């Protein structure tokens, strides 16, 4: 089955700098890649996604890049703010009608003021 | 107003007992899911339902049984509880299962099995 590896388990950045989180996946049938943010003790909050028909998507300070050949996708956060501090999860679908998302293990992002 | 409601927020159970976790969504979605998050494993898909029909079951144990009484309800019955079942259980929903639609997560039910 699909495996999603999230390469950075922790990431510390200075306020105003950029943060990058990298994920790789194994299933070539995967075509949908969402990102979620989880603050301490809270649920998952959708932040941005990308589908395989594009290789880049931007929403305000967030950009997702997708490299299908390398089976790699990444989340770029620019001009980081303290409220960006959270755990970020990447995920990939499995194709088909299941709707199943396979998640990475999460990256704890800490923005230092 | 919360669009996905999960009850209860916290649950303490004894080994061997049975509990039902409740999920209701008011997003008008046709697909609902259960995921589990524990300290030992990353977020783990359990079930998906579309129009009240089971689409996928990735749980290895029949102790976990989803129940859908209405299109916007997907409860999770867990029988013969074990300490390893301790986790936060998240319900999610999306417009469809196969359409690569955004899944929105509920607040979760934190289950502790003693």
Tab-separated table of C-alpha atoms in Angstrom:
chain	number	residue	atom	x	y	z
A	1	UNK	CA	0.000	0.000	0.000
A	2	UNK	CA	0.859	3.665	-0.146
A	3	UNK	CA	3.561	4.943	2.191
A	4	UNK	CA	4.127	8.614	2.846
A	5	UNK	CA	7.363	9.729	4.413
A	6	UNK	CA	7.698	13.133	5.954
A	7	UNK	CA	11.370	13.994	6.089
A	8	UNK	CA	11.564	16.608	8.794
A	9	UNK	CA	10.221	15.671	12.190
A	10	UNK	CA	10.972	19.115	13.640
A	11	UNK	CA	11.706	22.482	12.090
A	12	UNK	CA	12.628	25.715	13.871
A	13	UNK	CA	12.536	28.960	11.955
A	14	UNK	CA	12.906	32.605	12.884
A	15	UNK	CA	9.833	34.737	12.474
A	16	UNK	CA	9.763	36.160	8.975
A	17	UNK	CA	11.905	33.394	7.468
A	18	UNK	CA	10.658	30.591	5.224
A	19	UNK	CA	9.959	26.989	6.196
A	20	UNK	CA	9.972	23.984	3.878
A	21	UNK	CA	8.563	20.548	4.653
A	22	UNK	CA	9.284	17.671	2.300
A	23	UNK	CA	7.301	14.492	1.737
A	24	UNK	CA	7.711	11.508	-0.535
A	25	UNK	CA	5.178	8.882	-1.515
A	26	UNK	CA	5.374	5.438	-3.078
A	27	UNK	CA	2.164	4.804	-5.020
A	28	UNK	CA	2.196	6.093	-8.599
A	29	UNK	CA	-1.618	5.979	-8.552
A	30	UNK	CA	-1.735	8.781	-5.960
A	31	UNK	CA	-2.982	12.000	-7.497
A	32	UNK	CA	-4.198	14.123	-4.592
A	33	UNK	CA	-1.933	15.564	-1.907
A	34	UNK	CA	-3.432	17.624	0.931
A	35	UNK	CA	-1.684	19.280	3.839
A	36	UNK	CA	-3.121	19.673	7.314
A	37	UNK	CA	-2.140	21.721	10.347
A	38	UNK	CA	-2.686	20.496	13.888
A	39	UNK	CA	-2.252	22.802	16.865
A	40	UNK	CA	-1.647	21.303	20.280
A	41	UNK	CA	-4.680	19.425	21.559
A	42	UNK	CA	-6.769	20.296	18.516
A	43	UNK	CA	-8.024	18.636	15.386
A	44	UNK	CA	-6.607	18.690	11.889
A	45	UNK	CA	-7.220	21.828	9.910
A	46	UNK	CA	-6.941	21.694	6.116
A	47	UNK	CA	-4.443	24.242	4.769
A	48	UNK	CA	-3.775	23.539	1.101
A	49	UNK	CA	-3.751	20.726	-1.426
A	50	UNK	CA	-2.438	19.927	-4.884
A	51	UNK	CA	-3.665	17.580	-7.563
A	52	UNK	CA	-1.435	15.793	-10.008
A	53	UNK	CA	-2.552	17.824	-13.014
A	54	UNK	CA	-0.448	20.754	-11.749
A	55	UNK	CA	3.013	21.000	-10.257
A	56	UNK	CA	2.575	24.149	-8.184
A	57	UNK	CA	-0.183	25.757	-6.186
A	58	UNK	CA	-0.072	28.879	-4.069
A	59	UNK	CA	-2.443	30.205	-1.454
A	60	UNK	CA	-1.283	33.387	0.272
A	61	UNK	CA	1.922	32.503	2.149
A	62	UNK	CA	1.665	28.781	1.343
A	63	UNK	CA	2.982	27.082	-1.781
A	64	UNK	CA	2.880	23.397	-2.579
A	65	UNK	CA	5.216	21.900	-5.172
A	66	UNK	CA	4.701	18.472	-6.707
A	67	UNK	CA	7.343	16.443	-8.556
A	68	UNK	CA	5.559	13.377	-9.887
A	69	UNK	CA	8.680	11.818	-11.365
A	70	UNK	CA	10.442	11.889	-8.019
A	71	UNK	CA	7.194	11.162	-6.125
A	72	UNK	CA	7.911	14.130	-3.936
A	73	UNK	CA	5.886	17.096	-2.760
A	74	UNK	CA	6.681	19.944	-0.440
A	75	UNK	CA	5.038	22.729	1.539
A	76	UNK	CA	6.669	26.140	1.563
A	77	UNK	CA	5.611	28.703	4.141
A	78	UNK	CA	6.937	32.214	3.570
A	79	UNK	CA	7.128	35.110	6.021
A	80	UNK	CA	6.465	32.793	8.930
A	81	UNK	CA	4.509	34.078	11.919
A	82	UNK	CA	4.190	32.718	15.464
A	83	UNK	CA	0.707	31.418	14.648
A	84	UNK	CA	2.267	29.123	12.036
A	85	UNK	CA	3.705	27.057	14.898
A	86	UNK	CA	1.972	23.669	14.787
A	87	UNK	CA	2.384	20.129	13.525
A	88	UNK	CA	1.971	19.879	9.761
A	89	UNK	CA	0.923	16.628	8.114
A	90	UNK	CA	1.258	15.754	4.457
A	91	UNK	CA	-0.999	13.095	2.978
A	92	UNK	CA	-1.633	11.262	-0.257
A	93	UNK	CA	-4.689	9.544	-1.616
A	94	UNK	CA	-4.614	5.966	-2.868
A	95	UNK	CA	-6.475	6.376	-6.137
A	96	UNK	CA	-9.794	4.644	-6.660
A	97	UNK	CA	-13.030	5.425	-4.841
A	98	UNK	CA	-11.921	4.780	-1.281
A	99	UNK	CA	-11.076	8.360	-0.354
A	100	UNK	CA	-8.426	6.955	1.952
A	101	UNK	CA	-5.641	9.364	2.846
A	102	UNK	CA	-2.271	8.053	3.962
A	103	UNK	CA	-0.538	10.513	6.262
A	104	UNK	CA	3.080	11.278	6.978
A	105	UNK	CA	4.264	11.314	10.561
A	106	UNK	CA	4.086	15.057	10.949
A	107	UNK	CA	6.537	17.945	11.225
A	108	UNK	CA	6.566	20.100	14.334
A	109	UNK	CA	7.165	23.641	13.124
A	110	UNK	CA	8.238	26.187	15.718
A	111	UNK	CA	8.450	29.838	14.752
A	112	UNK	CA	10.814	31.706	17.041
A	113	UNK	CA	10.064	35.372	17.619
B	1	UNK	CA	-21.348	26.639	14.764
B	2	UNK	CA	-19.329	23.442	14.501
B	3	UNK	CA	-19.966	21.673	11.234
B	4	UNK	CA	-18.746	18.262	12.384
B	5	UNK	CA	-19.795	17.156	15.827
B	6	UNK	CA	-18.148	14.297	17.671
B	7	UNK	CA	-19.378	12.990	21.007
B	8	UNK	CA	-18.106	12.514	23.570
B	9	UNK	CA	-14.994	14.650	23.624
B	10	UNK	CA	-13.318	12.371	26.170
B	11	UNK	CA	-14.074	8.770	27.014
B	12	UNK	CA	-12.589	6.485	29.652
B	13	UNK	CA	-13.400	2.794	29.355
B	14	UNK	CA	-12.381	-0.423	31.031
B	15	UNK	CA	-10.764	-3.281	29.146
B	16	UNK	CA	-13.359	-5.589	27.633
B	17	UNK	CA	-16.163	-3.050	27.525
B	18	UNK	CA	-17.926	-1.596	24.500
B	19	UNK	CA	-18.294	2.032	23.483
B	20	UNK	CA	-19.910	3.988	20.663
B	21	UNK	CA	-18.331	7.116	19.259
B	22	UNK	CA	-20.769	9.520	17.647
B	23	UNK	CA	-20.184	11.637	14.539
B	24	UNK	CA	-22.558	13.997	12.759
B	25	UNK	CA	-21.703	16.389	9.945
B	26	UNK	CA	-23.675	19.390	8.770
B	27	UNK	CA	-21.654	20.195	5.667
B	28	UNK	CA	-24.009	18.451	3.261
B	29	UNK	CA	-21.301	15.952	2.416
B	30	UNK	CA	-21.931	12.498	1.014
B	31	UNK	CA	-18.749	10.821	2.228
B	32	UNK	CA	-17.638	10.208	5.800
B	33	UNK	CA	-14.537	8.681	7.299
B	34	UNK	CA	-12.951	7.511	10.528
B	35	UNK	CA	-9.267	7.984	11.305
B	36	UNK	CA	-7.286	7.144	14.424
B	37	UNK	CA	-4.332	9.009	15.898
B	38	UNK	CA	-2.229	7.423	18.609
B	39	UNK	CA	1.162	8.111	20.089
B	40	UNK	CA	2.525	4.947	18.466
B	41	UNK	CA	1.348	5.442	14.886
B	42	UNK	CA	0.703	8.327	12.528
B	43	UNK	CA	-2.848	9.200	11.545
B	44	UNK	CA	-4.374	5.975	10.378
B	45	UNK	CA	-7.346	5.553	8.032
B	46	UNK	CA	-10.015	3.187	9.324
B	47	UNK	CA	-13.182	3.393	7.184
B	48	UNK	CA	-14.805	5.345	4.419
B	49	UNK	CA	-18.512	5.550	3.613
B	50	UNK	CA	-20.248	7.052	0.629
B	51	UNK	CA	-24.022	7.577	0.639
B	52	UNK	CA	-24.128	5.317	3.706
B	53	UNK	CA	-22.356	2.469	1.945
B	54	UNK	CA	-18.997	1.114	3.058
B	55	UNK	CA	-16.316	1.989	0.523
B	56	UNK	CA	-13.182	0.877	2.320
B	57	UNK	CA	-12.272	-0.864	5.568
B	58	UNK	CA	-8.635	-0.842	6.621
B	59	UNK	CA	-9.074	-2.044	10.179
B	60	UNK	CA	-7.710	-5.508	10.846
B	61	UNK	CA	-10.237	-6.241	13.570
B	62	UNK	CA	-13.988	-6.813	13.454
B	63	UNK	CA	-14.178	-5.183	16.895
B	64	UNK	CA	-14.509	-1.890	15.043
B	65	UNK	CA	-17.908	-1.500	13.409
B	66	UNK	CA	-19.109	1.715	11.754
B	67	UNK	CA	-22.827	2.426	11.829
B	68	UNK	CA	-24.584	4.866	9.520
B	69	UNK	CA	-28.208	5.536	10.453
B	70	UNK	CA	-28.454	8.681	8.315
B	71	UNK	CA	-26.379	10.138	5.496
B	72	UNK	CA	-24.826	12.699	7.816
B	73	UNK	CA	-24.119	10.257	10.670
B	74	UNK	CA	-21.295	7.775	10.966
B	75	UNK	CA	-20.873	6.299	14.422
B	76	UNK	CA	-18.105	3.924	15.431
B	77	UNK	CA	-18.819	0.991	17.722
B	78	UNK	CA	-15.803	-0.568	19.407
B	79	UNK	CA	-16.275	-3.836	21.275
B	80	UNK	CA	-14.008	-5.796	23.610
B	81	UNK	CA	-11.889	-2.706	24.199
B	82	UNK	CA	-8.149	-3.127	24.738
B	83	UNK	CA	-5.606	-0.665	26.149
B	84	UNK	CA	-4.045	-0.520	22.657
B	85	UNK	CA	-7.291	1.049	21.404
B	86	UNK	CA	-6.419	4.181	23.380
B	87	UNK	CA	-6.177	6.950	20.807
B	88	UNK	CA	-7.947	9.990	19.468
B	89	UNK	CA	-10.574	9.015	16.917
B	90	UNK	CA	-11.325	11.590	14.241
B	91	UNK	CA	-14.359	11.633	12.038
B	92	UNK	CA	-14.034	13.430	8.706
B	93	UNK	CA	-16.246	14.182	5.757
B	94	UNK	CA	-15.964	15.267	2.132
B	95	UNK	CA	-18.278	15.897	-0.751
B	96	UNK	CA	-17.436	12.559	-2.385
B	97	UNK	CA	-14.984	9.709	-1.819
B	98	UNK	CA	-13.449	9.383	-5.250
B	99	UNK	CA	-13.387	13.009	-6.292
B	100	UNK	CA	-10.195	14.142	-4.549
B	101	UNK	CA	-12.323	16.434	-2.426
B	102	UNK	CA	-11.088	18.130	0.714
B	103	UNK	CA	-11.686	16.119	3.843
B	104	UNK	CA	-12.723	18.145	6.874
B	105	UNK	CA	-12.018	16.726	10.281
B	106	UNK	CA	-14.114	16.816	13.419
B	107	UNK	CA	-12.719	17.752	16.841
B	108	UNK	CA	-12.040	14.122	17.785
B	109	UNK	CA	-12.949	11.782	20.630
B	110	UNK	CA	-10.063	10.982	22.939
B	111	UNK	CA	-10.453	7.407	24.191
B	112	UNK	CA	-8.519	5.991	27.103
B	113	UNK	CA	-8.859	2.286	27.833
B	114	UNK	CA	-7.726	1.193	31.288
